[in-house]
Coordinates of C-alpha atoms in Angstrom, one line a residue:
Chain B
X1397 CA -75.2 18.2 -116.1
X1398 CA -73.3 21.1 -114.4
X1399 CA -75.6 19.7 -111.4
X1400 CA -74.1 16.5 -111.7
X1401 CA -70.1 17.3 -112.0
X1402 CA -70.9 19.7 -108.6
X1403 CA -72.3 16.8 -107.2
X1404 CA -69.9 14.2 -108.1
X1405 CA -67.1 16.6 -107.2
X1406 CA -68.5 16.8 -103.9
X1407 CA -69.2 13.1 -103.1
X1408 CA -65.2 12.7 -104.2
X1409 CA -64.0 15.9 -102.3
X1410 CA -66.2 13.8 -99.3
X1411 CA -64.9 10.6 -99.9
X1412 CA -61.1 11.7 -99.8
X1413 CA -61.8 13.9 -97.0
X1414 CA -63.4 11.6 -94.7
X1415 CA -60.8 9.1 -94.2
X1416 CA -58.1 11.8 -94.4
X1417 CA -59.8 13.0 -91.1
X1418 CA -60.0 9.6 -90.0
X1419 CA -56.5 9.2 -90.4
X1420 CA -55.5 12.0 -88.4
X1421 CA -57.3 11.0 -85.4
X1422 CA -56.0 7.8 -85.7
X1423 CA -52.8 9.0 -85.9
X1424 CA -53.4 11.3 -83.2
X1425 CA -54.4 8.1 -80.5
X1426 CA -51.5 6.1 -81.8
X1427 CA -48.3 5.4 -79.7
X1428 CA -47.3 6.6 -76.1
X1429 CA -46.7 9.2 -73.9
X1430 CA -46.4 10.6 -70.4
X1431 CA -48.0 12.5 -67.6
X1432 CA -46.7 14.4 -65.0
X1433 CA -48.1 15.0 -61.5
X1434 CA -46.9 17.8 -59.0
X1435 CA -48.4 17.7 -55.9
X1436 CA -48.3 21.4 -54.6
X1437 CA -48.5 21.4 -50.5
X1438 CA -50.7 24.7 -49.7
X1439 CA -52.3 25.9 -46.3
X1440 CA -54.9 28.6 -46.4
X1441 CA -54.8 28.8 -50.2
X1442 CA -51.3 29.6 -50.6
X1443 CA -48.2 27.5 -51.0
X1444 CA -47.1 25.7 -47.5
X1445 CA -44.2 27.3 -46.0
X1446 CA -42.3 25.6 -43.0
X1447 CA -42.3 27.2 -39.9
X1448 CA -45.0 30.0 -40.4
X1449 CA -48.0 30.3 -38.5
X1450 CA -51.0 28.6 -39.4
X1451 CA -54.7 28.1 -37.4
X1452 CA -56.3 24.2 -38.1
X1453 CA -60.2 23.4 -38.0
X1454 CA -59.8 23.6 -34.1
X1455 CA -58.9 27.3 -33.8
X1456 CA -55.3 25.9 -32.8
X1457 CA -52.4 28.1 -34.2
X1458 CA -49.3 26.0 -35.5
X1459 CA -46.5 25.5 -37.5
X1460 CA -45.4 22.7 -40.0
X1461 CA -41.9 21.0 -40.0
X1462 CA -42.4 18.2 -41.7
X1463 CA -44.7 17.1 -44.4
X1464 CA -44.6 13.5 -46.5
X1465 CA -46.6 11.4 -48.2
X1466 CA -46.6 8.2 -50.7
X1467 CA -48.5 8.1 -53.4
X1468 CA -48.7 4.5 -55.1
X1469 CA -50.7 2.9 -57.5
X1470 CA -51.4 5.8 -60.1
X1471 CA -54.4 5.0 -62.8
X1472 CA -55.1 7.1 -65.5
X1473 CA -59.1 7.2 -66.9
X1474 CA -59.6 8.6 -70.5
X1475 CA -62.6 10.4 -71.5
X1476 CA -63.9 7.0 -73.1
X1477 CA -63.9 5.5 -69.3
X1478 CA -60.6 3.1 -70.5
X1479 CA -58.2 3.0 -67.2
X1480 CA -54.7 3.2 -67.8
X1481 CA -52.9 1.3 -64.4
X1482 CA -49.1 2.3 -63.9
X1483 CA -47.2 -0.6 -64.0
X1484 CA -46.0 -1.8 -60.1
X1485 CA -42.4 -1.6 -60.9
X1486 CA -42.6 2.3 -61.5
X1487 CA -45.9 3.3 -59.7
X1488 CA -44.4 4.5 -56.1
X1489 CA -43.5 7.7 -55.1
X1490 CA -42.3 9.7 -51.8
X1491 CA -43.6 13.0 -52.0
X1492 CA -41.4 15.0 -49.7
X1493 CA -42.5 18.9 -48.9
X1494 CA -38.5 19.9 -48.3
X1495 CA -38.0 18.2 -51.5
X1496 CA -39.9 19.4 -54.5
X1497 CA -38.4 17.2 -57.1
X1498 CA -40.0 14.1 -55.2
X1499 CA -43.1 16.2 -55.8
X1500 CA -43.1 15.9 -59.4
X1501 CA -43.6 12.4 -60.5
X1502 CA -44.0 11.3 -64.1
X1503 CA -45.5 8.3 -65.5
X1504 CA -44.3 7.2 -68.6
X1505 CA -45.8 5.0 -71.7
X1506 CA -49.2 6.3 -71.4
X1507 CA -51.5 5.4 -74.1
X1508 CA -52.3 8.7 -76.2
X1509 CA -55.6 9.8 -75.0
X1510 CA -57.3 12.5 -73.5
X1511 CA -57.4 11.7 -69.7
X1512 CA -60.0 13.6 -67.2
X1513 CA -59.5 11.0 -64.1
X1514 CA -56.9 10.7 -62.1
X1515 CA -56.4 8.0 -59.1
X1516 CA -54.2 6.9 -56.9
X1517 CA -53.3 5.3 -53.6
X1518 CA -52.1 7.3 -50.5
X1519 CA -49.9 4.9 -48.9
X1520 CA -48.1 1.9 -50.1
X1521 CA -50.9 -1.4 -50.9
X1522 CA -51.1 -4.2 -49.1
X1523 CA -49.1 -6.6 -51.5
X1524 CA -46.1 -4.3 -51.7
X1525 CA -46.4 -4.2 -48.0
X1526 CA -45.7 -7.6 -47.5
X1527 CA -43.5 -8.4 -50.7
X1528 CA -39.8 -10.0 -50.4
X1529 CA -37.2 -7.9 -49.7
X1530 CA -35.5 -7.8 -52.9
X1531 CA -38.7 -6.2 -54.2
X1532 CA -38.2 -3.1 -52.2
X1533 CA -36.3 -0.7 -54.0
X1534 CA -36.1 2.8 -54.3
X1535 CA -38.4 4.7 -51.9
X1536 CA -39.4 1.6 -50.7
X1537 CA -36.2 0.3 -49.3
X1538 CA -36.2 0.3 -45.8
X1539 CA -32.5 1.4 -45.3
X1540 CA -32.4 3.8 -48.1
X1541 CA -35.5 5.5 -49.8
X1542 CA -37.8 4.6 -47.1
X1543 CA -35.7 5.8 -44.6
X1544 CA -37.8 7.1 -41.5
X1545 CA -40.8 5.7 -43.2
X1546 CA -40.6 2.3 -42.2
X1547 CA -42.1 0.9 -38.8
X1548 CA -39.9 -2.0 -38.0
X1549 CA -41.6 -3.2 -35.2
X1550 CA -44.7 -3.3 -37.0
X1551 CA -43.7 -4.3 -40.5
X1552 CA -44.6 -1.6 -43.0
X1553 CA -44.4 1.5 -44.5
X1554 CA -45.3 5.0 -42.6
X1555 CA -47.5 6.6 -45.5
X1556 CA -48.1 10.0 -44.1
X1557 CA -45.8 12.1 -41.8
X1558 CA -46.6 15.4 -40.6
X1559 CA -44.8 17.0 -37.9
X1560 CA -44.5 20.5 -36.3
X1561 CA -44.8 22.7 -33.2
X1562 CA -48.1 24.5 -31.7
X1563 CA -48.4 26.6 -28.4
X1564 CA -51.7 24.0 -27.8
X1565 CA -49.0 20.8 -27.8
X1566 CA -48.7 19.9 -24.2
X1567 CA -45.4 17.6 -25.9
X1568 CA -41.3 19.0 -25.2
X1569 CA -40.6 21.9 -27.5
X1570 CA -44.5 21.9 -28.2
X1571 CA -43.8 19.3 -31.1
X1572 CA -46.9 17.6 -32.7
X1573 CA -46.4 14.5 -34.4
X1574 CA -48.5 12.5 -36.7
X1575 CA -47.2 8.9 -38.4
X1576 CA -49.7 7.5 -40.4
X1577 CA -49.9 3.9 -41.5
X1578 CA -51.4 0.2 -41.4
X1579 CA -52.1 -1.6 -44.3
X1580 CA -54.7 -4.0 -43.3
X1581 CA -52.4 -6.8 -41.5
X1582 CA -51.0 -9.7 -43.4
X1583 CA -52.3 -12.9 -42.3
X1584 CA -55.1 -11.4 -39.7
X1585 CA -56.7 -8.4 -40.2
X1586 CA -55.3 -4.8 -38.6
X1587 CA -56.9 -1.7 -39.6
X1588 CA -56.0 -0.6 -42.4
X1589 CA -55.4 3.3 -43.1
X1590 CA -55.0 3.0 -47.0
X1591 CA -57.4 5.9 -49.1
X1592 CA -57.6 5.6 -53.0
X1593 CA -58.3 9.2 -54.1
X1594 CA -60.6 9.4 -57.5
X1595 CA -60.4 12.9 -58.9
X1596 CA -61.9 14.4 -62.0
X1597 CA -60.3 17.4 -63.9
X1598 CA -62.2 20.7 -63.1
X1599 CA -61.9 21.5 -67.1
X1600 CA -59.5 20.7 -69.7
X1601 CA -58.9 16.8 -70.2
X1602 CA -54.8 16.0 -70.3
X1603 CA -54.2 15.4 -73.9
X1604 CA -51.3 12.6 -73.6
X1605 CA -49.8 12.3 -77.5
X1606 CA -47.2 10.7 -78.9
X1607 CA -43.9 12.5 -79.1
X1608 CA -45.4 15.4 -77.6
X1609 CA -44.3 17.7 -73.9
X1610 CA -46.1 15.5 -71.3
X1611 CA -49.8 17.0 -70.0
X1612 CA -49.0 18.3 -66.0
X1613 CA -51.6 17.6 -63.4
X1614 CA -51.6 20.0 -61.0
X1615 CA -53.0 18.6 -57.7
X1616 CA -53.1 21.2 -54.5
X1617 CA -52.9 19.1 -51.1
X1618 CA -54.5 21.3 -48.0
X1619 CA -52.4 20.3 -45.5
X1620 CA -54.7 21.9 -43.0
X1621 CA -57.2 19.3 -44.2
X1622 CA -55.7 16.8 -42.0
X1623 CA -57.3 18.6 -39.1
X1624 CA -60.5 19.4 -40.9
X1625 CA -63.0 16.8 -42.0
X1626 CA -64.8 14.8 -41.3
X1627 CA -62.9 14.9 -38.0
X1628 CA -61.4 18.0 -36.4
X1629 CA -58.5 17.3 -35.2
X1630 CA -57.4 19.1 -31.7
X1631 CA -53.6 19.0 -31.2
X1632 CA -54.1 19.6 -27.4
X1633 CA -56.3 16.3 -27.3
X1634 CA -53.7 14.4 -29.6
X1635 CA -50.3 15.8 -30.1
X1636 CA -48.8 12.8 -31.7
X1637 CA -50.6 9.8 -33.2
X1638 CA -48.7 6.7 -34.7
X1639 CA -50.2 3.2 -34.6
X1640 CA -53.3 3.6 -32.7
X1641 CA -56.9 3.3 -33.8
X1642 CA -57.3 6.7 -33.5
X1643 CA -55.0 6.9 -36.9
X1644 CA -58.5 6.2 -38.6
X1645 CA -59.7 9.5 -38.0
X1646 CA -56.4 11.1 -39.5
X1647 CA -56.5 8.7 -42.6
X1648 CA -59.9 9.5 -43.0
X1649 CA -59.0 13.3 -43.2
X1650 CA -56.3 12.9 -45.7
X1651 CA -58.5 11.0 -47.9
X1652 CA -60.1 14.4 -49.1
X1653 CA -57.0 16.6 -49.0
X1654 CA -56.2 16.7 -52.8
X1655 CA -58.0 18.3 -55.9
X1656 CA -56.7 18.5 -59.0
X1657 CA -56.5 22.3 -59.3
X1658 CA -55.9 22.5 -63.1
X1659 CA -54.7 20.8 -66.1
X1660 CA -51.8 22.1 -68.4
X1661 CA -51.2 21.1 -71.7
X1662 CA -48.4 22.2 -73.4
Chain T
X172 CA 4.5 -64.3 -45.0
X173 CA 2.6 -63.9 -41.7
X174 CA 4.5 -60.6 -41.4
X175 CA 4.1 -59.6 -44.7
X176 CA 0.3 -58.8 -44.1
X177 CA 1.3 -57.1 -40.8
X178 CA 3.3 -54.8 -42.6
X179 CA 0.6 -54.4 -45.3
X180 CA -2.0 -53.5 -42.4
X181 CA 0.7 -50.9 -41.3
X182 CA 0.9 -49.4 -44.2
X183 CA -2.6 -49.1 -45.0
X184 CA -3.0 -47.4 -41.5
X185 CA -0.1 -45.0 -42.9
X186 CA -1.9 -44.4 -45.9
X187 CA -4.9 -43.1 -44.4
X188 CA -3.1 -40.8 -41.6
X189 CA -1.4 -39.0 -44.4
X190 CA -4.3 -38.2 -46.4
X191 CA -6.0 -34.9 -46.1
X192 CA -9.0 -34.7 -43.7
X193 CA -12.0 -35.0 -46.4
X194 CA -14.2 -31.9 -46.2
X195 CA -17.8 -32.2 -45.3
X196 CA -19.6 -30.4 -48.3
X197 CA -21.8 -27.6 -47.0
X198 CA -25.4 -28.8 -46.3
X199 CA -28.0 -26.4 -46.4
X200 CA -30.7 -26.3 -43.9
X201 CA -32.3 -29.6 -42.5
X202 CA -35.9 -30.3 -43.4
X203 CA -37.0 -32.3 -40.7
X204 CA -39.4 -35.3 -41.5
X205 CA -41.5 -35.0 -39.1
X206 CA -42.2 -31.5 -39.6
X207 CA -44.6 -29.4 -41.8
X208 CA -43.4 -27.6 -45.0
X209 CA -41.6 -24.5 -44.1
X210 CA -43.0 -20.8 -44.4
X211 CA -40.2 -19.3 -45.2
X212 CA -39.7 -19.7 -49.5
X213 CA -36.1 -20.7 -49.3
X214 CA -36.5 -20.6 -53.5
X215 CA -36.4 -16.8 -53.3
X216 CA -33.3 -17.0 -50.8
X217 CA -31.2 -20.3 -51.6
X218 CA -28.8 -21.0 -48.5
X219 CA -25.2 -21.1 -49.6
X220 CA -21.9 -21.5 -47.8
X221 CA -20.7 -18.1 -48.3
X222 CA -24.4 -16.9 -47.5
X223 CA -24.3 -18.3 -44.3
X224 CA -21.1 -17.4 -43.1
X225 CA -21.7 -14.0 -43.9
X226 CA -24.6 -14.1 -42.1
X227 CA -22.9 -15.9 -39.4
X228 CA -20.1 -13.0 -39.0
X229 CA -23.1 -10.0 -39.3
X230 CA -25.0 -11.7 -36.7
X231 CA -22.0 -11.9 -34.6
X232 CA -20.8 -8.6 -35.3
X233 CA -21.2 -5.1 -33.2
X234 CA -21.2 -2.8 -35.6
X235 CA -24.8 -3.1 -36.3
X236 CA -25.4 -1.3 -32.8
X237 CA -25.0 2.5 -33.1
X238 CA -21.8 2.6 -30.5
X239 CA -20.7 -0.8 -31.3
X240 CA -21.2 -2.2 -28.3
X241 CA -24.6 -4.9 -29.3
X242 CA -24.5 -7.6 -31.6
X243 CA -27.7 -9.8 -32.4
X244 CA -25.6 -12.9 -30.4
X245 CA -25.6 -10.8 -27.0
X246 CA -29.3 -11.7 -26.3
X247 CA -29.3 -14.7 -28.7
X248 CA -26.7 -17.0 -27.2
X249 CA -26.0 -20.6 -29.2
X250 CA -26.4 -22.7 -26.2
X251 CA -29.5 -21.5 -24.8
X252 CA -31.3 -22.0 -28.1
X253 CA -30.2 -18.0 -29.3
X254 CA -32.3 -17.0 -25.9
X255 CA -30.8 -14.7 -23.5
X256 CA -30.5 -17.3 -20.3
X257 CA -31.3 -15.4 -17.0
X258 CA -32.7 -12.4 -18.3
X259 CA -36.6 -12.3 -18.0
X260 CA -35.7 -8.9 -20.3
X261 CA -32.6 -8.2 -21.9
X262 CA -30.0 -4.8 -21.7
X263 CA -29.3 -3.2 -25.1
X264 CA -27.5 -0.3 -25.9
X265 CA -26.9 2.1 -22.5
X266 CA -28.0 -0.6 -20.7
X267 CA -31.5 0.0 -21.6
X268 CA -33.8 -2.9 -20.9
X269 CA -36.5 -4.1 -23.5
X270 CA -39.8 -4.8 -22.3
X271 CA -40.1 -8.3 -23.7
X272 CA -37.9 -11.7 -23.1
X273 CA -35.4 -12.4 -25.6
X274 CA -36.4 -15.3 -27.8
X275 CA -35.4 -18.1 -28.9
X276 CA -34.3 -18.3 -32.6
X277 CA -34.6 -21.8 -34.7
X278 CA -36.6 -23.3 -36.8
X279 CA -37.2 -19.9 -38.2
X280 CA -37.8 -21.7 -41.5
X281 CA -41.7 -23.0 -40.0
X282 CA -42.7 -19.0 -38.8
X283 CA -45.3 -17.2 -40.3
X284 CA -45.2 -14.0 -38.1
X285 CA -41.9 -13.1 -35.9
X286 CA -41.5 -11.1 -32.7
X287 CA -44.1 -11.8 -29.5
X288 CA -46.6 -9.7 -31.4
X289 CA -46.3 -11.2 -34.6
X290 CA -45.4 -8.0 -36.0
X291 CA -43.0 -8.7 -38.8
X292 CA -44.6 -11.3 -41.3
X293 CA -41.2 -12.4 -43.0
X294 CA -37.7 -13.8 -41.5
X295 CA -35.9 -11.1 -44.0
X296 CA -37.5 -8.3 -42.1
X297 CA -36.8 -9.1 -38.6
X298 CA -33.3 -7.9 -37.8
X299 CA -34.5 -4.3 -38.8
X300 CA -36.4 -4.4 -35.8
X301 CA -33.4 -4.9 -33.0
X302 CA -31.3 -2.4 -35.5
X303 CA -33.6 0.4 -35.1
X304 CA -35.0 -0.2 -31.4
X305 CA -34.0 2.6 -29.6
X306 CA -33.4 -0.1 -26.7
X307 CA -31.3 -3.1 -28.6
X308 CA -29.1 -1.3 -31.0
X309 CA -30.6 2.1 -31.5
X310 CA -28.8 2.4 -35.3
X311 CA -30.3 3.2 -38.9
X312 CA -30.3 0.6 -41.2
X313 CA -28.4 3.2 -43.8
X314 CA -26.1 3.3 -40.9
X315 CA -25.4 -0.4 -40.9
X316 CA -25.1 -0.7 -44.9
X317 CA -22.2 2.2 -44.8
X318 CA -20.5 0.5 -42.0
X319 CA -20.3 -2.6 -44.2
X320 CA -19.3 -0.8 -47.4
X321 CA -16.2 0.5 -45.5
X322 CA -14.7 -3.0 -44.6
X323 CA -12.9 -4.5 -47.2
X324 CA -13.8 -8.5 -45.6
X325 CA -17.2 -7.6 -45.8
X326 CA -17.2 -6.6 -49.3
X327 CA -15.4 -9.8 -50.7
X328 CA -17.7 -12.2 -48.5
X329 CA -21.0 -10.3 -50.0
X330 CA -19.1 -11.1 -53.3
X331 CA -18.4 -14.3 -52.6
X332 CA -22.5 -14.6 -51.5
X333 CA -24.1 -12.8 -53.9
X334 CA -21.8 -12.5 -57.2
X335 CA -20.5 -8.6 -56.5
X336 CA -19.3 -6.7 -53.9
X337 CA -22.3 -4.5 -53.7
X338 CA -24.1 -4.3 -50.6
X339 CA -27.9 -3.8 -50.6
X340 CA -30.3 -4.1 -47.9
X341 CA -31.6 -7.0 -49.5
X342 CA -28.5 -8.9 -49.7
X343 CA -27.7 -7.8 -46.0
X344 CA -31.1 -8.9 -44.8
X345 CA -30.8 -12.1 -46.9
X346 CA -27.5 -12.8 -45.6
X347 CA -28.7 -13.0 -42.3
X348 CA -31.7 -15.2 -42.8
X349 CA -29.3 -17.7 -44.1
X350 CA -28.0 -18.1 -41.4
X351 CA -30.8 -18.6 -39.2
X352 CA -32.0 -20.5 -41.6
X353 CA -29.6 -23.0 -40.8
X354 CA -30.6 -23.1 -37.1
X355 CA -33.2 -25.7 -37.3
X356 CA -33.6 -27.9 -34.2
X357 CA -34.9 -31.3 -34.7
X358 CA -32.6 -34.1 -33.0
X359 CA -33.8 -34.1 -29.4
X360 CA -34.7 -37.5 -27.8
X361 CA -38.1 -36.6 -28.8
X362 CA -37.6 -36.4 -32.2
X363 CA -35.4 -39.4 -32.5
X364 CA -38.7 -41.3 -31.0
X365 CA -41.2 -39.8 -33.4
X366 CA -38.6 -41.0 -36.2
X367 CA -38.1 -44.2 -35.2
X368 CA -34.5 -43.7 -34.6
X369 CA -32.1 -44.9 -32.4
X370 CA -31.5 -42.5 -29.3
X371 CA -35.7 -42.0 -29.4
X372 CA -35.9 -44.1 -26.1
X373 CA -37.8 -41.9 -23.9
X374 CA -38.5 -43.2 -20.1
X375 CA -41.9 -44.7 -19.0
X376 CA -42.0 -41.0 -16.7
X377 CA -41.7 -39.1 -20.1
X378 CA -44.2 -41.1 -22.6
X379 CA -46.6 -40.8 -19.4
X380 CA -46.0 -37.3 -19.7
X381 CA -46.2 -37.3 -23.1
X382 CA -50.0 -38.6 -23.3
X383 CA -50.6 -35.9 -20.4
X384 CA -49.1 -33.0 -22.8
X385 CA -51.2 -34.3 -25.5
X386 CA -54.5 -33.6 -23.7
X387 CA -53.7 -30.6 -21.8
X388 CA -51.2 -28.9 -23.8
X389 CA -51.4 -29.6 -27.4
X390 CA -54.4 -27.4 -28.3
X391 CA -51.8 -24.8 -28.4
X392 CA -48.8 -26.2 -28.5
X393 CA -49.6 -28.2 -31.9
X394 CA -47.1 -30.3 -34.1
X395 CA -43.7 -31.1 -33.4
X396 CA -43.3 -27.4 -33.9
X397 CA -45.0 -27.1 -30.9
X398 CA -46.9 -24.2 -31.5
X399 CA -50.2 -23.4 -33.6
X400 CA -48.3 -19.7 -34.3
X401 CA -51.7 -18.2 -33.3
X402 CA -51.6 -15.3 -30.2
X403 CA -53.5 -16.2 -27.0
X404 CA -53.6 -14.1 -23.9
X405 CA -52.4 -17.5 -21.8
X406 CA -53.5 -15.7 -18.2
X407 CA -50.1 -15.0 -17.3
X408 CA -51.2 -11.1 -16.1
X409 CA -54.5 -9.3 -15.9
X410 CA -53.2 -5.9 -16.5
X411 CA -51.8 -5.0 -19.5
X412 CA -51.1 -1.4 -19.4
X413 CA -47.2 -2.0 -19.5
X414 CA -47.7 -4.2 -22.7
X415 CA -50.6 -4.7 -24.9
X416 CA -49.2 -7.4 -26.8
X417 CA -50.7 -8.5 -30.4
X418 CA -52.9 -5.5 -29.8
X419 CA -49.9 -3.3 -30.5
X420 CA -49.8 -4.5 -34.0
X421 CA -53.5 -5.1 -35.0
X422 CA -55.2 -2.3 -33.3
X423 CA -57.8 -4.5 -32.5
X424 CA -59.0 -4.4 -28.4
X425 CA -59.8 -8.3 -28.8
X426 CA -56.1 -8.6 -28.8
X427 CA -54.9 -6.5 -26.0
X428 CA -53.1 -9.2 -23.7
X429 CA -52.3 -11.7 -26.4
X430 CA -48.6 -12.9 -27.2
X431 CA -47.3 -15.7 -29.6
X432 CA -47.5 -19.0 -28.6
X433 CA -43.8 -20.2 -28.6
X434 CA -42.1 -23.3 -29.8
X435 CA -41.6 -25.5 -26.5
X436 CA -38.2 -26.9 -28.1
X437 CA -34.7 -26.3 -26.4
X438 CA -37.4 -25.4 -23.6
X439 CA -35.3 -26.2 -20.7
X440 CA -32.3 -24.4 -21.9
X441 CA -34.4 -21.2 -22.7
X442 CA -35.9 -20.0 -18.9
X443 CA -36.6 -17.5 -18.1
X444 CA -39.9 -18.0 -19.6
X445 CA -43.1 -16.0 -20.7
X446 CA -42.8 -12.7 -22.8
X447 CA -42.5 -11.0 -19.7
X448 CA -39.8 -13.6 -18.7
X449 CA -40.9 -13.7 -14.9
X450 CA -41.4 -17.8 -14.6
X451 CA -37.8 -18.9 -13.8
X452 CA -38.6 -22.9 -14.1
X453 CA -40.9 -24.9 -15.9
X454 CA -42.1 -26.0 -12.5
X455 CA -43.2 -22.5 -12.0
X456 CA -44.6 -22.3 -15.6
X457 CA -46.8 -25.6 -15.0
X458 CA -47.9 -24.5 -11.4
X459 CA -49.0 -21.2 -13.3
X460 CA -51.3 -22.9 -15.6
X461 CA -52.6 -25.4 -12.8
X462 CA -53.3 -22.5 -10.2
X463 CA -52.1 -18.9 -11.3
X464 CA -53.9 -18.2 -14.5
X465 CA -55.0 -14.6 -13.7
X466 CA -58.8 -13.4 -15.5
X467 CA -58.9 -10.9 -18.0
X468 CA -61.3 -10.1 -21.1
X469 CA -59.3 -11.8 -23.7
X470 CA -58.2 -14.7 -21.5
X471 CA -58.1 -17.6 -24.2
X472 CA -61.3 -19.6 -23.6
X473 CA -59.2 -22.8 -23.5
X474 CA -57.9 -21.7 -20.0
X475 CA -61.7 -21.2 -18.8
X476 CA -62.7 -24.9 -17.4
X477 CA -66.8 -25.9 -17.6
X478 CA -67.1 -25.2 -13.8
X479 CA -65.8 -21.5 -14.1
X480 CA -62.1 -22.4 -12.6
X481 CA -59.3 -21.1 -14.4
X482 CA -56.3 -22.9 -15.7
X483 CA -55.5 -26.7 -16.2
X484 CA -56.2 -28.9 -13.9
X485 CA -52.3 -30.7 -12.9
X486 CA -51.8 -32.6 -10.0
X487 CA -48.3 -32.5 -8.4
X488 CA -47.5 -35.8 -10.4
X489 CA -48.7 -34.9 -13.7
X490 CA -46.5 -31.8 -13.8
X491 CA -43.7 -33.8 -13.0
X492 CA -44.6 -36.5 -15.9
X493 CA -44.9 -33.3 -18.2
X494 CA -41.9 -31.7 -17.2
X495 CA -39.9 -34.9 -17.4
X496 CA -41.7 -34.7 -21.2
X497 CA -40.6 -31.2 -22.0
X498 CA -37.0 -32.3 -21.2
X499 CA -36.9 -34.6 -24.3
X500 CA -37.3 -31.8 -26.3
X501 CA -33.6 -30.5 -25.5
X502 CA -31.6 -31.0 -28.4
X503 CA -27.8 -31.3 -27.3
X504 CA -26.4 -31.6 -30.6
X505 CA -28.3 -28.2 -31.6
X506 CA -27.1 -26.2 -28.6
X507 CA -23.7 -27.5 -29.2
X508 CA -23.5 -27.1 -32.9
X509 CA -20.3 -25.6 -33.4
X510 CA -21.3 -24.1 -37.1
X511 CA -23.2 -21.8 -35.1
X512 CA -21.4 -20.9 -32.2
X513 CA -19.1 -17.8 -32.1

């Protein structure tokens, strides 16, 4: 009889606990939260400093004075492989090295979950690049937010802008200047330098929960990667690259300058 | 009784004279029946009288340029279909010369791509090019908006056109588009002829020229817009190191030396010709096609005859007839339209 009570009690407890657990888990994944993504530019393993001497893969000494890039079309992938695509009206960012606020981007209304994957485009996708002028707001407004990042003669955005100086450059003031754009053309094809990054967290997933502080993806962006692989870029040979077939080499290089260093959950 | 009717008649005239002149209601852009459907989406930017007036004021305003010396209209003059007569290439700010001939601004609603190399896909974005070009206006759109915002008259005009005084990039560009949208040229003798209207009596020589044109020119200068909107190398030059044309936009080697096929409307009024502006007369243009075509790897295949000769075979009589036809594309009403002139 005692044995019966024991098992009855055990069963009752189990019946009570299991749904309770399940409810708790359901609650945990109910609702929406936010994520933050911080882009930390680095060179030679430390925070990038304008005006400091570095050496590129071609062995050339250089200093940076400008490093900006567009990030767009952010996608978060959870541990089950479900994808959350940031809405089109809030997925364009222009990250400028000298403006730390611009390098901390926030995605809101993300379904609660454990996110292990992060995807984004370096550049401004072709649909947005051909959109009506009324849909070019904020960092996409050629007169304001996109000032200096819009080619008016070859209508499109400059995806990445890197400038500096190097003794290897024969240009005035030893300048080097890389302005990389081209989204593939509107009516007929052109070069396409858009690159989609698909990154995975190194360890801990980003835990998005309703009412909780946003988890923080800490990205490291290696500025010297632009000179490194797969194509070693020599400033002496190519001190200035704009809209040209050669720009593809630089785009192929910046396609792997991003890594998720760590995720910080609060 | 006889006198009464006379006085009544007189009174009638008197009444008519004292009535205020009837205001013509504002008409949006003409969409001619002999044109295809426009490429520009007018529903995204409906043309209003206030928007047109604002766009016109901006078009003629020199504050667009860095030192307030150059307006759009300095290189796009109304009586030459908004091209730049007698200027192979135009002089912009600081008397700097551009590389290419200033093109006519007409029938913009039917264009899919703009500038000689098609670098801009949408009419709304075209003015940004001239504003930023270091040899044209050498300014920034931000500075232009800043100047407009300082100006009470502009504020009032933006309010009239868009409902509030707010001056944004989009409103600025859309008002210029509204002005350019109105620049429709479709009332030449040729148009009257194809639409079966009065004023469409073409001379026998022009009609013979039309037949020749259809046989020899209309594969590129198609439809009543007289362009297929493509990019082609017409053999004007064989060295493109100065200006690579479409290649500068596409970065594709097969596009080196290709330029937009221009419309031929009002061609009589838009001399000099070609992207380089190096041909002064229509005779020179036809001489080029008949015997001046230069060979290069991207030369248009239509300019290679089966026997290996280059160009389009044309006799002196044929050239004269084609020119006679081309002159039927001159739209005097458009060239002298007071709504568009300064």
